[in-house]
């Protein structure tokens, strides 16, 4: 017994807790889901027998019961069968004197001696009337138990009949099994499937054994039945069929007998079905993956249908801290996060439309996004709801329509003399921006094609004049399940020519002059630095390509920064800030798996819960299922139907056979053999019964004419070892070993 460890003592101490008030031990209560109850002071250590189910135990018990019944039946037959009653060997026996009638001397008449030069055709074979040497056989005179009917219905007959019936119906199980496997095709893993899999694992062992038992019975009964028919059977055919009770025997008979080749090949083909059936069952069922499509409604936030919190001063004051946190945390995120297809809240980010793509549909280039060759519209993703991440792998495919401001900046101008009408208080900020347009900026006179300009300048020098174009894009989103939430990313994208949507989005920015002024006044403060600083602001650092925008970097020259890169980063920075003003509270309360309680569209007042548009998603759920191999199931059914035919035919032939079973038994060589002088009788005995009754008799394959030039080989009896036979020299059995140089008749 192993010594207890400290862990064991702790476990026992937790299980058995002493209650000082009651002076008794209290035991921990086991969960109600356990299959069987353990003693209260014993912990289940996961015994391997705990995995056994009631069906396993019942099957195991039934198998033991059947085995016991077979053993009892065999013992009963051996002890009480009338044909096998034990008789004393000291009863009436064959007289050992040469004058005894039952063991009279058979005179030996030698065949004509032929020398090497003589014709061997003159040698005659011995027959029943020719005398042979006396062999004394010490067996009872009624060793065969007297006359009796063929196939007496004793206990052995009933046991044999029961076995034949079971053997005949057994193949039905392997016909039902493929049907059950077909029913499992495409189904999820289940308890029934596990039971069938356990049976399948045993089938490669059971199927060949059953096949051999049925096939050997069929060929044996066929040979016996054909042997009893009028006209008999060809000897070679009898040897071919009766010797094919195994694959090796059939193969041997085919090449040794070398007759009835077609029959031999047909028998071999039947035997070859045994491994095909066994292996086919194993390959008929496997574990695979299945995709189950379904439709689901996905909700997402469309920027054109939101009202900015900065359009009204009271709302702007309330939401400014949240907007600034969203903007600054996005800029503060590491470079890997900025290049990620998802934002800090796992919401999918939209890539900027490639201007060289025209109207084509193209796939999002994740590699280019990772290298910063392509930028995202915003560092904040699209708020998506209605994505459920089940236990199994699920994939959502849907499209979202979004709008954003695209900036195209010219090379910077370094003369900041105020000729561009920039804000008078510009030098009090780290950077400044404003919008200019051709003519009036009234919302009623604007459309999506009207030319608007953004003037952007930083304290480090450099004034950018950038055109503004509202873009409407449709992006295909794919979401896959992960342990925490749904991970979504953009896959494909195309530009939409929706002038109304673009105009509506533009109106949200410039419909109120005071709101427009408030937006560009609040933007420099959103990164958390604010006014009057000697270093560049995080926003300016981001626009110049600094991987760490919040590093203390003094203003550098814009001359080394390509204007195309400034345009892309300016698009990302401004749309990040603008998106935060549209839905500031939606990112702090992300719920991808549920739908909103209310969905109200407001055109004038900002809503705490953003209005969400609808998108139809195709949901593909990948499940672990059973896969049935129809090819191998067909092979199993063909082999099993052949086996069932052999089983039924072999069972039917048994009742057409009337004579004793003598084929293939060594005891049959003692039947009507002049060199095995037995008392008359026993012609109706089966081979096993004859061997059991003559169990003490010894026989030998010898040359029964050792003194002649040409020998004769036959089975004859030899004295039993330790017998008290007394014979004279003339009664001595002469034997001669076989030699290759001697001729035999």
XYZ file of C-alpha atoms in Angstrom:
745
model
C 0.000 0.000 0.000
C 1.470 3.371 -1.007
C 2.040 5.965 1.735
C -0.383 8.846 1.828
C 0.900 12.193 0.634
C 0.134 15.649 1.983
C -2.310 16.154 -0.888
C -4.125 12.959 0.067
C -4.401 14.122 3.678
C -5.799 17.460 2.532
C -8.371 15.727 0.363
C -9.458 13.441 3.211
C -9.539 16.383 5.574
C -11.871 18.227 3.157
C -14.074 15.197 2.655
C -14.401 14.360 6.362
C -15.038 17.538 8.306
C -15.398 17.266 12.045
C -18.292 19.126 13.557
C -17.300 20.025 17.099
C -20.815 21.031 18.086
C -22.364 17.717 17.141
C -19.239 15.654 17.880
C -19.631 13.875 14.569
C -18.168 13.888 11.144
C -20.028 15.540 8.279
C -19.462 14.379 4.743
C -19.344 16.349 1.516
C -22.381 15.834 -0.667
C -21.683 14.290 -4.072
C -23.147 15.885 -7.212
C -26.505 14.559 -8.234
C -25.242 13.848 -11.755
C -23.029 10.931 -10.717
C -23.978 7.588 -12.208
C -23.594 5.651 -8.958
C -23.224 6.637 -5.354
C -19.939 6.315 -3.508
C -19.529 6.087 0.243
C -19.591 9.524 1.729
C -15.955 9.363 2.824
C -14.548 8.086 -0.450
C -13.625 10.252 -3.407
C -14.062 8.978 -6.959
C -10.628 8.698 -8.549
C -11.909 7.947 -12.039
C -11.862 4.139 -12.036
C -11.778 2.729 -15.552
C -14.799 0.582 -14.694
C -16.809 3.763 -14.271
C -16.973 4.125 -18.048
C -18.980 0.895 -18.431
C -22.612 1.416 -19.293
C -25.536 -0.795 -18.428
C -25.608 -2.124 -21.992
C -21.958 -3.170 -21.780
C -22.515 -4.995 -18.503
C -25.668 -6.688 -19.840
C -23.896 -7.824 -23.007
C -20.927 -9.123 -21.042
C -23.231 -11.019 -18.664
C -25.243 -12.485 -21.542
C -22.037 -13.677 -23.206
C -20.899 -15.416 -20.018
C -24.348 -17.007 -19.641
C -24.291 -18.374 -23.196
C -20.774 -19.715 -22.662
C -21.856 -21.460 -19.451
C -24.858 -23.010 -21.204
C -22.617 -24.371 -23.955
C -20.194 -25.852 -21.416
C -23.031 -27.437 -19.438
C -24.511 -28.867 -22.631
C -21.211 -30.376 -23.720
C -20.638 -31.930 -20.300
C -24.211 -33.230 -20.244
C -23.834 -34.825 -23.647
C -20.541 -36.458 -22.714
C -21.864 -37.880 -19.429
C -25.454 -38.886 -20.264
C -25.709 -39.408 -23.991
C -26.755 -43.073 -24.684
C -24.129 -43.358 -27.402
C -21.332 -42.309 -25.097
C -22.018 -44.195 -21.853
C -18.803 -45.280 -20.364
C -18.423 -49.038 -20.584
C -15.863 -51.231 -18.899
C -13.137 -52.428 -21.164
C -13.077 -55.638 -19.153
C -16.471 -56.821 -20.372
C -16.896 -59.259 -23.275
C -13.890 -58.773 -25.550
C -12.490 -60.308 -28.622
C -10.745 -63.583 -27.744
C -6.998 -63.298 -28.052
C -6.524 -66.901 -29.166
C -6.086 -67.579 -32.824
C -9.166 -69.858 -32.759
C -11.523 -67.098 -31.646
C -14.306 -66.520 -34.160
C -14.377 -62.730 -33.767
C -10.627 -62.462 -34.290
C -9.907 -65.295 -36.668
C -6.630 -65.315 -38.465
C -6.758 -63.733 -41.843
C -4.440 -65.666 -44.044
C -1.934 -63.580 -45.845
C -1.412 -64.391 -49.482
C 1.491 -62.601 -50.967
C 1.190 -60.983 -54.305
C 3.242 -62.304 -57.095
C 6.826 -61.189 -56.701
C 7.965 -59.129 -59.579
C 11.573 -58.293 -60.131
C 12.866 -55.046 -61.580
C 12.760 -56.338 -65.138
C 9.171 -57.712 -64.915
C 5.976 -55.940 -65.911
C 4.357 -54.317 -62.856
C 0.937 -54.569 -64.455
C 0.669 -58.171 -63.297
C 0.647 -57.109 -59.648
C -2.825 -57.414 -58.149
C -4.222 -55.238 -55.391
C -5.543 -56.795 -52.198
C -9.262 -56.912 -51.697
C -11.658 -57.776 -48.940
C -11.320 -61.531 -49.379
C -7.524 -61.531 -49.267
C -6.117 -62.601 -45.882
C -4.014 -60.136 -43.902
C -1.830 -60.323 -40.829
C -3.692 -60.637 -37.565
C -3.873 -57.439 -35.534
C -5.298 -57.898 -32.077
C -7.750 -55.129 -31.134
C -8.679 -54.942 -27.484
C -12.128 -53.266 -27.580
C -15.552 -54.317 -26.308
C -17.634 -56.445 -28.639
C -20.476 -53.896 -28.434
C -18.196 -50.918 -28.785
C -20.715 -49.240 -31.100
C -23.547 -49.543 -28.537
C -25.577 -51.706 -30.845
C -27.921 -50.783 -33.667
C -29.490 -47.351 -33.538
C -31.142 -44.767 -35.766
C -29.222 -42.147 -37.659
C -29.014 -38.732 -36.017
C -30.715 -39.663 -32.782
C -32.310 -36.650 -31.103
C -30.319 -36.541 -27.921
C -28.949 -33.538 -26.042
C -26.099 -33.180 -28.508
C -28.525 -33.040 -31.429
C -30.502 -30.212 -29.825
C -27.346 -28.254 -29.000
C -26.104 -28.690 -32.555
C -29.463 -27.581 -33.953
C -29.469 -24.503 -31.724
C -25.975 -23.629 -32.879
C -27.016 -24.044 -36.524
C -29.976 -21.712 -36.054
C -27.829 -19.047 -34.379
C -25.200 -19.387 -37.086
C -27.853 -18.989 -39.792
C -29.395 -15.801 -38.413
C -26.102 -14.191 -37.326
C -25.408 -12.512 -40.730
C -28.629 -10.519 -40.330
C -26.795 -8.399 -37.762
C -24.241 -7.354 -40.386
C -27.084 -6.444 -42.751
C -28.739 -4.253 -40.136
C -25.434 -2.626 -39.133
C -24.838 -0.882 -42.524
C -28.424 0.370 -42.444
C -27.801 1.936 -39.032
C -24.574 3.447 -40.347
C -26.455 5.024 -43.255
C -28.917 6.536 -40.795
C -26.007 8.152 -38.948
C -24.716 9.842 -42.099
C -24.656 13.595 -41.526
C -25.834 13.334 -37.921
C -24.012 14.966 -35.037
C -22.071 12.868 -32.560
C -24.403 10.964 -30.250
C -24.576 8.105 -27.767
C -26.094 5.830 -30.404
C -23.227 6.624 -32.744
C -20.678 5.799 -30.046
C -22.345 2.410 -29.506
C -22.225 1.663 -33.227
C -18.572 2.696 -33.331
C -17.770 0.237 -30.542
C -19.433 -2.527 -32.535
C -17.528 -1.488 -35.653
C -14.229 -1.749 -33.798
C -15.044 -5.373 -32.945
C -16.270 -6.255 -36.434
C -12.843 -6.991 -38.038
C -12.476 -9.767 -35.451
C -16.034 -11.097 -35.375
C -16.820 -10.986 -39.092
C -14.005 -13.316 -40.336
C -14.763 -15.820 -37.556
C -18.456 -15.857 -38.452
C -17.642 -16.045 -42.159
C -15.327 -19.025 -41.623
C -17.889 -20.883 -39.494
C -20.709 -20.421 -42.022
C -18.612 -21.007 -45.123
C -16.966 -24.185 -43.819
C -20.360 -25.574 -42.756
C -21.764 -24.871 -46.205
C -18.980 -26.652 -48.122
C -19.057 -29.607 -45.755
C -22.830 -30.014 -45.977
C -22.711 -29.551 -49.747
C -20.148 -32.345 -50.087
C -22.113 -34.659 -47.762
C -25.394 -33.979 -49.541
C -23.889 -34.484 -52.993
C -22.205 -37.697 -51.829
C -25.595 -39.215 -50.966
C -27.277 -38.320 -54.255
C -28.002 -40.983 -56.903
C -24.993 -41.337 -59.141
C -22.669 -40.037 -56.433
C -20.089 -37.346 -57.063
C -16.825 -37.164 -58.896
C -13.969 -37.984 -56.546
C -11.946 -34.915 -57.535
C -14.945 -32.638 -57.064
C -15.648 -34.213 -53.685
C -12.056 -33.648 -52.611
C -12.177 -30.068 -53.909
C -15.395 -29.152 -52.103
C -14.939 -31.061 -48.849
C -11.368 -29.820 -48.465
C -12.309 -26.145 -48.922
C -13.377 -25.530 -45.338
C -10.779 -22.761 -45.052
C -9.053 -20.379 -47.437
C -5.763 -22.243 -47.056
C -7.487 -25.575 -47.681
C -9.247 -24.263 -50.785
C -5.988 -22.826 -52.115
C -4.184 -26.086 -51.440
C -6.875 -28.227 -53.112
C -6.848 -25.978 -56.182
C -3.149 -26.501 -56.837
C -2.836 -30.095 -55.641
C -5.954 -31.660 -57.128
C -5.680 -29.529 -60.291
C -9.142 -30.461 -61.543
C -12.354 -28.460 -61.537
C -10.354 -25.248 -61.675
C -13.449 -23.101 -62.118
C -14.978 -24.516 -58.966
C -11.717 -23.931 -57.131
C -11.475 -20.298 -58.222
C -15.127 -19.699 -57.334
C -14.495 -21.091 -53.854
C -11.418 -18.869 -53.461
C -13.409 -15.793 -54.502
C -16.017 -16.571 -51.859
C -13.348 -16.975 -49.197
C -11.714 -13.701 -50.290
C -14.924 -11.874 -49.344
C -14.223 -12.488 -45.660
C -11.478 -9.836 -45.210
C -13.332 -7.483 -47.561
C -16.403 -7.587 -45.368
C -14.469 -7.173 -42.123
C -12.372 -4.269 -43.357
C -15.332 -2.735 -45.173
C -17.223 -2.357 -41.901
C -14.297 -0.470 -40.355
C -14.135 1.898 -43.330
C -17.881 2.396 -43.630
C -18.135 5.030 -40.872
C -15.845 7.948 -40.141
C -15.907 11.336 -38.440
C -16.127 14.355 -40.707
C -17.215 17.960 -40.936
C -20.513 19.244 -42.274
C -21.596 22.767 -43.154
C -25.159 23.685 -42.263
C -26.298 26.927 -43.957
C -28.863 29.231 -42.393
C -30.057 32.819 -42.680
C -29.894 35.422 -39.947
C -30.518 39.149 -39.624
C -27.477 41.213 -38.694
C -27.734 44.814 -37.474
C -25.006 47.387 -38.013
C -24.486 51.129 -37.592
C -24.571 53.132 -40.830
C -22.816 56.536 -40.419
C -25.247 58.320 -42.769
C -28.192 57.560 -40.465
C -26.603 58.928 -37.271
C -26.646 62.436 -35.790
C -23.360 63.731 -34.402
C -23.289 64.616 -30.720
C -21.287 67.688 -31.723
C -24.171 69.086 -33.775
C -25.728 70.428 -30.557
C -23.546 72.111 -27.953
C -25.288 70.596 -24.920
C -24.827 67.062 -26.271
C -21.239 67.861 -27.260
C -20.361 68.934 -23.727
C -21.803 65.736 -22.303
C -20.131 63.376 -24.795
C -16.778 65.147 -25.262
C -14.933 63.119 -22.639
C -16.112 59.818 -24.148
C -15.293 60.980 -27.676
C -11.816 62.066 -26.614
C -11.190 58.725 -24.889
C -12.235 56.771 -27.984
C -10.037 58.891 -30.224
C -6.981 58.991 -27.966
C -7.122 55.265 -27.093
C -7.223 54.448 -30.794
C -4.148 56.608 -31.437
C -2.434 55.199 -28.350
C -2.938 51.575 -29.430
C 0.212 49.739 -30.600
C 1.057 49.612 -34.302
C -0.051 45.981 -34.517
C -3.492 46.949 -33.282
C -3.726 49.845 -35.746
C -3.009 47.410 -38.588
C -5.403 44.788 -37.229
C -8.672 44.148 -39.125
C -10.514 44.737 -35.839
C -10.506 47.597 -33.400
C -9.962 47.464 -29.656
C -13.492 46.089 -29.180
C -13.216 43.386 -31.876
C -15.415 45.334 -34.272
C -14.484 45.026 -37.965
C -12.677 47.972 -39.538
C -13.401 49.119 -43.101
C -10.462 49.547 -45.516
C -10.193 52.728 -47.573
C -11.346 52.443 -51.164
C -8.517 52.098 -53.632
C -8.774 54.952 -56.114
C -7.266 52.832 -58.872
C -9.944 50.156 -58.472
C -12.617 52.203 -60.298
C -15.913 50.302 -60.079
C -14.542 46.782 -59.747
C -14.978 44.435 -56.812
C -11.718 43.493 -55.136
C -10.647 41.486 -52.117
C -9.196 43.234 -49.116
C -5.425 42.912 -49.154
C -4.575 41.960 -45.574
C -0.858 41.869 -46.373
C -0.949 45.438 -47.730
C -2.952 46.558 -44.704
C -0.330 45.003 -42.453
C 2.446 46.901 -44.264
C 0.579 50.232 -44.084
C 0.414 50.350 -47.867
C -3.368 50.448 -47.487
C -5.072 52.213 -44.599
C -8.375 51.796 -42.837
C -11.185 54.322 -43.010
C -11.203 54.635 -39.232
C -9.438 53.116 -36.264
C -12.935 52.460 -34.901
C -14.824 49.588 -36.469
C -18.443 49.174 -37.478
C -20.768 48.407 -34.595
C -22.338 45.018 -35.450
C -24.952 43.108 -33.446
C -26.716 39.775 -33.773
C -23.680 37.504 -34.142
C -24.010 34.421 -31.976
C -20.898 32.325 -31.352
C -22.160 28.783 -30.601
C -20.047 25.936 -29.304
C -19.370 24.699 -32.816
C -17.481 26.571 -35.496
C -19.745 29.104 -37.175
C -19.072 31.498 -40.022
C -21.111 34.607 -40.830
C -21.015 36.240 -44.259
C -22.816 39.541 -44.707
C -22.291 42.971 -46.249
C -22.434 46.434 -44.717
C -22.832 49.779 -46.438
C -20.766 52.570 -44.922
C -19.791 56.159 -45.747
C -16.688 58.138 -44.940
C -14.828 61.324 -45.908
C -11.977 60.760 -48.322
C -9.209 63.401 -48.423
C -6.869 64.027 -51.324
C -4.165 66.503 -50.312
C -1.809 68.475 -52.503
C 1.791 69.173 -51.646
C 1.970 71.377 -48.537
C 2.473 75.117 -48.670
C 4.893 76.484 -46.099
C 3.790 80.154 -46.325
C 1.334 80.623 -43.462
C 0.592 84.337 -43.945
C -3.106 83.854 -43.433
C -4.026 84.304 -47.080
C -6.019 81.088 -46.959
C -8.338 82.392 -44.273
C -7.169 79.913 -41.658
C -8.449 80.399 -38.134
C -7.068 83.500 -36.434
C -6.317 81.549 -33.273
C -4.365 78.927 -35.219
C -1.089 79.554 -33.427
C -2.734 78.714 -30.090
C -3.348 75.067 -31.186
C -1.073 72.204 -32.131
C -2.894 72.032 -35.444
C -5.956 73.585 -37.046
C -8.408 72.611 -39.761
C -11.415 74.136 -41.467
C -13.598 73.505 -44.491
C -13.894 75.743 -47.532
C -16.089 75.334 -50.556
C -17.012 76.864 -53.873
C -19.791 79.264 -53.118
C -22.120 78.816 -50.166
C -21.770 76.036 -47.621
C -25.497 75.934 -47.001
C -26.756 72.359 -46.868
C -29.557 73.128 -49.327
C -27.062 74.023 -52.037
C -24.739 71.037 -51.540
C -24.589 67.694 -53.250
C -22.145 64.821 -53.289
C -20.291 66.198 -56.306
C -19.775 69.726 -54.924
C -16.135 70.637 -54.415
C -15.175 71.032 -50.765
C -11.726 71.628 -49.339
C -10.127 70.967 -46.001
C -7.369 73.307 -44.911
C -5.069 71.607 -42.431
C -2.034 73.217 -40.827
C 0.258 72.360 -37.947
C 2.465 74.514 -35.750
C 5.528 72.791 -37.151
C 4.770 74.412 -40.478
C 3.020 73.297 -43.596
C -0.476 73.945 -44.900
C -2.345 71.187 -46.703
C -5.186 71.891 -49.091
C -7.207 68.696 -49.382
C -10.311 67.971 -51.389
C -13.146 66.217 -49.555
C -15.220 63.514 -51.209
C -17.913 61.494 -49.438
C -17.440 57.798 -50.309
C -20.108 55.108 -50.162
C -18.695 51.571 -50.115
C -20.163 48.146 -49.611
C -17.908 45.760 -47.712
C -18.366 42.026 -47.329
C -17.667 40.984 -43.745
C -16.824 37.476 -42.597
C -17.034 36.543 -38.933
C -15.721 33.326 -37.443
C -16.187 31.915 -33.965
C -13.492 32.286 -31.332
C -13.391 31.383 -27.652
C -14.375 34.906 -26.565
C -16.489 36.488 -29.291
C -16.971 36.604 -33.029
C -13.854 37.731 -34.900
C -14.818 39.685 -37.991
C -12.814 41.139 -40.846
C -13.413 42.720 -44.243
C -13.109 40.397 -47.243
C -14.357 42.191 -50.373
C -15.278 45.720 -51.237
C -16.930 47.730 -53.970
C -17.920 51.352 -54.390
C -21.588 52.280 -54.607
C -22.912 55.167 -56.681
C -25.492 56.272 -54.123
C -25.674 60.053 -54.433
C -28.457 60.387 -51.885
C -26.508 58.500 -49.238
C -23.354 60.508 -49.928
C -25.222 63.815 -49.777
C -26.938 62.825 -46.548
C -23.592 61.969 -44.987
C -22.115 65.289 -46.103
C -25.076 67.191 -44.706
C -24.399 65.752 -41.247
C -21.081 67.579 -41.236
C -21.954 71.005 -42.656
C -25.690 71.445 -42.148
C -25.056 73.720 -39.148
C -22.162 76.226 -39.355
C -21.842 76.423 -35.580
C -21.676 72.648 -35.387
C -19.018 72.553 -38.101
C -16.960 75.127 -36.239
C -17.341 73.142 -33.015
C -16.107 69.920 -34.648
C -12.882 71.436 -35.941
C -12.335 73.293 -32.717
C -12.706 70.122 -30.625
C -10.617 67.870 -32.879
C -7.190 69.253 -31.778
C -8.139 68.589 -28.144
C -9.352 65.037 -28.760
C -5.874 63.497 -28.533
C -5.485 64.787 -24.968
C -2.620 67.233 -25.570
C -4.486 70.428 -26.380
C -2.954 73.837 -26.912
C 0.434 75.472 -26.412
C 2.875 72.599 -26.511
C 6.435 72.641 -27.781
C 6.183 69.104 -29.181
C 3.993 67.875 -31.969
C 0.578 66.591 -31.013
C -0.248 62.853 -31.281
C -2.499 63.603 -34.244
C 0.311 65.385 -36.120
C 2.735 62.588 -35.241
C 0.257 60.051 -36.597
C -0.138 62.010 -39.836
C 3.625 62.199 -40.279
C 3.939 58.409 -39.955
C 5.289 58.108 -36.412
C 4.586 54.602 -35.080
C 4.302 56.000 -31.544
C 2.147 59.135 -31.823
C 2.425 59.983 -28.120
C 6.204 60.161 -28.127
C 7.695 63.584 -27.385
C 8.780 64.619 -30.862
C 9.412 68.202 -31.900
C 7.837 69.337 -35.091
C 9.676 68.118 -38.144
C 9.494 68.963 -41.784
C 6.577 67.856 -43.932
C 8.819 67.897 -46.980
C 9.931 64.285 -46.417
C 6.375 62.971 -46.009
C 4.596 62.063 -49.276
C 1.320 63.887 -49.701
C -0.399 60.618 -50.649
C 0.479 59.138 -47.253
C -0.695 62.297 -45.514
C -3.999 62.013 -47.397
C -4.556 58.413 -46.276
C -3.633 59.074 -42.649
C -5.701 62.269 -42.570
C -8.676 60.243 -43.813
C -8.132 57.725 -41.014
C -7.616 60.311 -38.269
C -10.556 62.578 -39.096
C -13.008 59.688 -39.688
C -11.938 58.147 -36.359
C -12.865 61.374 -34.589
C -16.058 61.847 -36.615
C -17.183 58.231 -36.011
C -16.648 58.706 -32.268
C -18.999 61.721 -32.319
C -21.717 59.703 -34.088
C -21.886 56.791 -31.640
C -19.797 57.550 -28.533
C -21.641 55.184 -26.207
C -22.003 52.273 -28.620
C -18.344 51.275 -28.331
C -18.303 51.279 -24.557
C -21.270 48.914 -24.455
C -20.539 46.451 -27.254
C -22.893 43.467 -27.428
C -22.349 41.484 -30.598
C -24.573 38.570 -29.633
C -27.843 40.396 -28.898
C -30.273 42.681 -30.652
C -31.056 46.182 -29.319
C -34.227 46.611 -27.311
C -35.259 49.585 -29.451
C -34.194 50.896 -32.831
C -35.286 54.501 -33.400
C -34.216 56.683 -36.321
C -33.661 60.335 -35.376
C -32.765 63.042 -37.901
C -32.212 65.957 -35.499
C -31.296 64.762 -32.000
C -28.498 62.301 -31.181
C -29.573 58.979 -29.687
C -27.775 57.133 -26.902
C -28.478 53.924 -28.836
C -27.489 54.301 -32.461
C -29.969 53.485 -35.190
C -29.003 50.198 -36.824
C -29.509 49.104 -40.406
C -30.351 45.548 -41.421
C -28.203 43.114 -43.379
C -29.030 39.527 -44.332
C -26.270 37.145 -43.267
C -25.580 33.616 -44.434
C -24.587 31.549 -41.403
C -22.547 28.439 -42.110
C -22.181 26.230 -39.048
C -19.485 23.599 -39.171
C -20.422 20.538 -37.141
C -18.637 17.311 -36.309
C -20.778 14.614 -37.900
C -20.685 10.977 -38.900
C -19.802 10.204 -42.506
C -20.986 6.956 -44.103
C -18.872 5.610 -46.958
C -21.400 4.265 -49.443
C -18.806 2.333 -51.433
C -17.669 0.276 -48.453
C -21.243 -0.136 -47.246
C -22.079 -1.615 -50.655
C -19.112 -3.993 -50.347
C -20.249 -5.051 -46.871
C -23.823 -5.648 -48.014
C -22.717 -7.715 -51.027
C -20.411 -9.918 -48.961
C -22.992 -10.269 -46.200
C -25.771 -11.231 -48.621
C -23.465 -13.892 -50.064
C -22.729 -15.025 -46.516
C -26.435 -15.099 -45.689
C -27.095 -17.222 -48.775
C -24.390 -19.682 -47.703
C -25.810 -19.740 -44.171
C -29.377 -20.487 -45.263
C -28.289 -23.025 -47.884
C -25.941 -24.795 -45.477
C -28.696 -24.916 -42.864
C -31.200 -26.337 -45.370
C -28.751 -28.966 -46.655
C -28.362 -30.264 -43.113
C -31.947 -31.530 -43.179
C -31.507 -33.180 -46.575
C -28.506 -35.175 -45.374
C -29.459 -38.615 -44.056
C -26.166 -40.452 -43.706
C -23.459 -40.175 -41.071
C -20.801 -37.498 -41.149
C -17.661 -39.321 -42.280
C -15.900 -36.762 -44.483
C -12.682 -35.305 -43.217
C -12.293 -37.455 -40.081
C -9.319 -39.720 -39.358
C -11.613 -42.274 -37.741
C -13.244 -42.863 -41.147
C -10.052 -44.685 -42.231
C -11.017 -47.530 -39.884
C -14.331 -48.153 -41.681
C -14.366 -51.481 -43.576
C -10.577 -51.666 -43.392
C -9.243 -55.275 -43.555
C -6.170 -54.120 -41.652
C -8.311 -52.799 -38.784
C -10.255 -55.916 -37.701
C -13.081 -54.492 -35.626
C -16.184 -56.359 -34.539
C -19.026 -55.784 -37.004
C -21.165 -52.687 -36.574
C -20.789 -48.964 -36.145
C -21.504 -48.089 -39.783
C -23.957 -45.369 -38.783
C -21.556 -43.548 -36.483
C -20.392 -40.032 -37.271
C -16.674 -39.446 -37.413
C -16.450 -37.761 -33.968
C -18.537 -40.498 -32.305
C -16.396 -43.225 -33.874
C -13.196 -41.524 -32.711
C -14.546 -41.146 -29.198
C -15.580 -44.810 -28.953
C -12.245 -46.036 -30.333
C -10.189 -43.566 -28.382
C -7.764 -46.224 -27.001
C -7.125 -47.943 -30.309
C -3.834 -47.101 -32.002
C -3.399 -47.039 -35.766
C -0.434 -46.449 -38.005
C 0.206 -45.811 -41.683
C 2.652 -48.556 -42.625
C 3.827 -50.827 -45.396
C 1.692 -53.919 -44.840
C 3.828 -56.034 -47.251
C 7.318 -55.471 -45.906
C 8.610 -58.848 -47.110
C 7.659 -58.346 -50.748
C 9.540 -56.446 -53.404
C 6.582 -54.149 -54.016
C 5.027 -52.713 -50.890
C 1.479 -51.774 -50.064
C 0.638 -48.815 -47.829
C -2.408 -48.931 -45.585
C -3.644 -47.936 -42.148
C -3.499 -50.824 -39.716
C -3.842 -51.289 -35.999
C -0.877 -51.656 -33.715
C -0.804 -53.071 -30.190
C -1.842 -50.593 -27.554
C 1.030 -49.324 -25.482
C 1.220 -51.335 -22.228
C -1.273 -53.984 -23.359
C -0.883 -57.549 -22.065
C -1.207 -59.265 -25.393
C 0.638 -62.573 -25.745
C 1.274 -63.677 -29.270
C 3.670 -66.021 -30.903
C 6.386 -65.216 -33.327
C 4.078 -66.051 -36.194
C 1.667 -63.368 -34.991
C 4.265 -60.616 -34.738
C 3.327 -57.588 -36.781
C 5.970 -56.967 -39.409
C 6.634 -53.323 -40.279
C 8.989 -51.610 -42.644
C 9.785 -47.920 -42.815
C 9.020 -46.004 -45.998
C 11.886 -45.432 -48.409
C 12.104 -43.395 -51.587
C 13.750 -46.224 -53.529
C 11.042 -48.805 -52.878
C 8.045 -49.255 -55.144
C 4.577 -49.292 -53.663
C 1.370 -50.600 -55.137
